[in-house]
mmCIF file of C-alpha atoms in Angstrom:
data_model
loop_
_atom_site.group_PDB
_atom_site.id
_atom_site.type_symbol
_atom_site.label_atom_id
_atom_site.label_comp_id
_atom_site.label_asym_id
_atom_site.label_seq_id
_atom_site.Cartn_x
_atom_site.Cartn_y
_atom_site.Cartn_z
ATOM 1 C CA UNK A 253 99.119 -110.738 -9.417
ATOM 2 C CA UNK A 254 99.434 -113.938 -7.436
ATOM 3 C CA UNK A 255 97.683 -116.328 -9.789
ATOM 4 C CA UNK A 256 99.112 -119.815 -10.036
ATOM 5 C CA UNK A 257 98.535 -122.874 -12.221
ATOM 6 C CA UNK A 258 98.600 -126.204 -10.767
ATOM 7 C CA UNK A 259 97.429 -129.756 -11.760
ATOM 8 C CA UNK A 260 94.297 -130.791 -9.693
ATOM 9 C CA UNK A 261 95.847 -134.117 -8.886
ATOM 10 C CA UNK A 262 98.662 -132.429 -6.851
ATOM 11 C CA UNK A 263 98.220 -132.291 -3.073
ATOM 12 C CA UNK A 264 96.473 -128.955 -2.155
ATOM 13 C CA UNK A 265 98.634 -126.661 -0.073
ATOM 14 C CA UNK A 266 97.928 -123.647 2.033
ATOM 15 C CA UNK A 267 99.838 -121.512 -0.521
ATOM 16 C CA UNK A 268 97.399 -122.381 -3.073
ATOM 17 C CA UNK A 269 94.826 -119.885 -1.596
ATOM 18 C CA UNK A 270 91.597 -119.948 -3.577
ATOM 19 C CA UNK A 271 91.391 -122.863 -5.911
ATOM 20 C CA UNK A 272 89.341 -122.939 -9.117
ATOM 21 C CA UNK A 273 88.941 -125.866 -11.411
ATOM 22 C CA UNK A 274 89.034 -124.585 -14.966
ATOM 23 C CA UNK A 275 88.064 -127.804 -16.785
ATOM 24 C CA UNK A 276 84.626 -128.429 -18.238
ATOM 25 C CA UNK A 277 84.620 -132.110 -17.208
ATOM 26 C CA UNK A 278 85.329 -133.451 -13.691
ATOM 27 C CA UNK A 279 88.778 -134.958 -13.554
ATOM 28 C CA UNK A 280 88.773 -138.764 -13.339
ATOM 29 C CA UNK A 281 89.798 -140.484 -10.006
ATOM 30 C CA UNK A 282 89.602 -137.386 -7.727
ATOM 31 C CA UNK A 283 86.949 -136.735 -5.174
ATOM 32 C CA UNK A 284 85.636 -133.283 -4.447
ATOM 33 C CA UNK A 285 87.192 -133.343 -0.943
ATOM 34 C CA UNK A 286 90.542 -134.224 -2.351
ATOM 35 C CA UNK A 287 90.294 -131.361 -4.923
ATOM 36 C CA UNK A 288 89.557 -128.872 -2.217
ATOM 37 C CA UNK A 289 87.917 -126.323 -4.549
ATOM 38 C CA UNK A 290 86.785 -122.871 -3.941
ATOM 39 C CA UNK A 291 84.744 -123.203 -7.017
ATOM 40 C CA UNK A 292 84.397 -125.282 -10.245
ATOM 41 C CA UNK A 293 83.768 -122.714 -13.057
ATOM 42 C CA UNK A 294 82.745 -124.831 -16.068
ATOM 43 C CA UNK A 295 81.422 -121.739 -17.771
ATOM 44 C CA UNK A 296 84.938 -120.315 -18.216
ATOM 45 C CA UNK A 297 86.443 -123.569 -19.643
ATOM 46 C CA UNK A 298 87.023 -123.954 -23.334
ATOM 47 C CA UNK A 299 83.935 -125.158 -25.264
ATOM 48 C CA UNK A 300 83.527 -128.876 -25.913
ATOM 49 C CA UNK A 301 84.289 -128.297 -29.565
ATOM 50 C CA UNK A 302 87.533 -126.417 -28.871
ATOM 51 C CA UNK A 303 88.648 -128.934 -26.291
ATOM 52 C CA UNK A 304 87.929 -131.924 -28.542
ATOM 53 C CA UNK A 305 89.588 -130.121 -31.616
ATOM 54 C CA UNK A 306 92.801 -129.256 -29.391
ATOM 55 C CA UNK A 307 93.023 -132.813 -27.723
ATOM 56 C CA UNK A 308 96.175 -131.547 -25.920
ATOM 57 C CA UNK A 309 98.147 -131.674 -29.030
ATOM 58 C CA UNK A 310 101.289 -129.362 -28.418
ATOM 59 C CA UNK A 311 101.401 -128.505 -32.219
ATOM 60 C CA UNK A 312 97.953 -127.042 -31.971
ATOM 61 C CA UNK A 313 98.672 -125.052 -28.868
ATOM 62 C CA UNK A 314 99.272 -121.716 -30.470
ATOM 63 C CA UNK A 315 96.085 -121.859 -32.387
ATOM 64 C CA UNK A 316 94.255 -123.180 -29.225
ATOM 65 C CA UNK A 317 95.523 -120.233 -27.294
ATOM 66 C CA UNK A 318 94.165 -117.696 -29.761
ATOM 67 C CA UNK A 319 90.828 -119.508 -30.007
ATOM 68 C CA UNK A 320 90.401 -119.882 -26.330
ATOM 69 C CA UNK A 321 91.145 -116.329 -25.833
ATOM 70 C CA UNK A 322 88.414 -115.256 -28.423
ATOM 71 C CA UNK A 323 85.999 -117.536 -26.613
ATOM 72 C CA UNK A 324 86.843 -115.834 -23.218
ATOM 73 C CA UNK A 325 86.502 -112.435 -24.918
ATOM 74 C CA UNK A 326 82.999 -113.358 -26.217
ATOM 75 C CA UNK A 327 81.899 -115.176 -23.168
ATOM 76 C CA UNK A 328 79.274 -113.232 -21.095
ATOM 77 C CA UNK A 329 80.620 -114.971 -17.768
ATOM 78 C CA UNK A 330 84.241 -113.714 -18.323
ATOM 79 C CA UNK A 331 83.660 -110.274 -16.618
ATOM 80 C CA UNK A 332 82.094 -111.990 -13.474
ATOM 81 C CA UNK A 333 85.041 -114.310 -13.418
ATOM 82 C CA UNK A 334 87.573 -111.483 -13.648
ATOM 83 C CA UNK A 335 85.811 -109.766 -10.721
ATOM 84 C CA UNK A 336 85.780 -112.965 -8.741
ATOM 85 C CA UNK A 337 89.530 -113.298 -9.387
ATOM 86 C CA UNK A 338 90.241 -109.689 -8.274
ATOM 87 C CA UNK A 339 88.167 -110.165 -5.195
ATOM 88 C CA UNK A 340 90.053 -113.261 -4.235
ATOM 89 C CA UNK A 341 93.383 -111.815 -4.957
ATOM 90 C CA UNK A 342 92.746 -109.242 -2.362
ATOM 91 C CA UNK A 343 92.433 -112.146 0.230
ATOM 92 C CA UNK A 344 95.534 -114.016 -1.091
ATOM 93 C CA UNK A 345 96.772 -116.244 -4.000
ATOM 94 C CA UNK A 346 94.448 -117.809 -6.501
ATOM 95 C CA UNK A 347 95.227 -121.197 -8.062
ATOM 96 C CA UNK A 348 93.804 -122.182 -11.497
ATOM 97 C CA UNK A 349 93.471 -125.939 -11.526
ATOM 98 C CA UNK A 350 93.565 -128.275 -14.720
ATOM 99 C CA UNK A 351 93.367 -132.220 -15.082
ATOM 100 C CA UNK A 352 95.614 -132.512 -18.101
ATOM 101 C CA UNK A 353 98.947 -134.238 -17.852
ATOM 102 C CA UNK A 354 100.690 -131.581 -19.888
ATOM 103 C CA UNK A 355 101.882 -128.789 -17.525
ATOM 104 C CA UNK A 356 102.533 -126.362 -20.508
ATOM 105 C CA UNK A 357 99.857 -126.930 -23.007
ATOM 106 C CA UNK A 358 96.599 -126.628 -21.187
ATOM 107 C CA UNK A 359 93.718 -124.137 -20.708
ATOM 108 C CA UNK A 360 94.726 -122.963 -17.248
ATOM 109 C CA UNK A 361 98.018 -121.580 -18.620
ATOM 110 C CA UNK A 362 96.146 -119.735 -21.218
ATOM 111 C CA UNK A 363 93.596 -118.456 -18.792
ATOM 112 C CA UNK A 364 96.346 -117.148 -16.491
ATOM 113 C CA UNK A 365 97.895 -115.210 -19.352
ATOM 114 C CA UNK A 366 94.334 -113.853 -20.381
ATOM 115 C CA UNK A 367 93.817 -112.713 -16.833
ATOM 116 C CA UNK A 368 97.242 -111.066 -16.651
ATOM 117 C CA UNK A 369 96.226 -108.991 -19.753
ATOM 118 C CA UNK A 370 93.112 -107.811 -17.971
#
């Protein structure tokens, strides 16, 4: 499975393949052109409540991972998203994009792990 995780502020590269923004909110200071997205899938992002609770606090990350995985499992859009990922992976790599500064503790990392399990 060639799914990568990358910060949306990094320069898009050919090796990114299909780029998906996984944030519910548009990242500050970046234009849609610079983001070079295939799609922006807000429906797959953590809920506003979960995002605010987490606040990118590394100490809450393990609980965040569990809660976000539960949200994904109960989300009616998840199956459609997984199908899209499978479809795009047949064409090449897929990159899950996030806006957070923390490269380890963010929803794209959790989402990649979730997809791997599916």
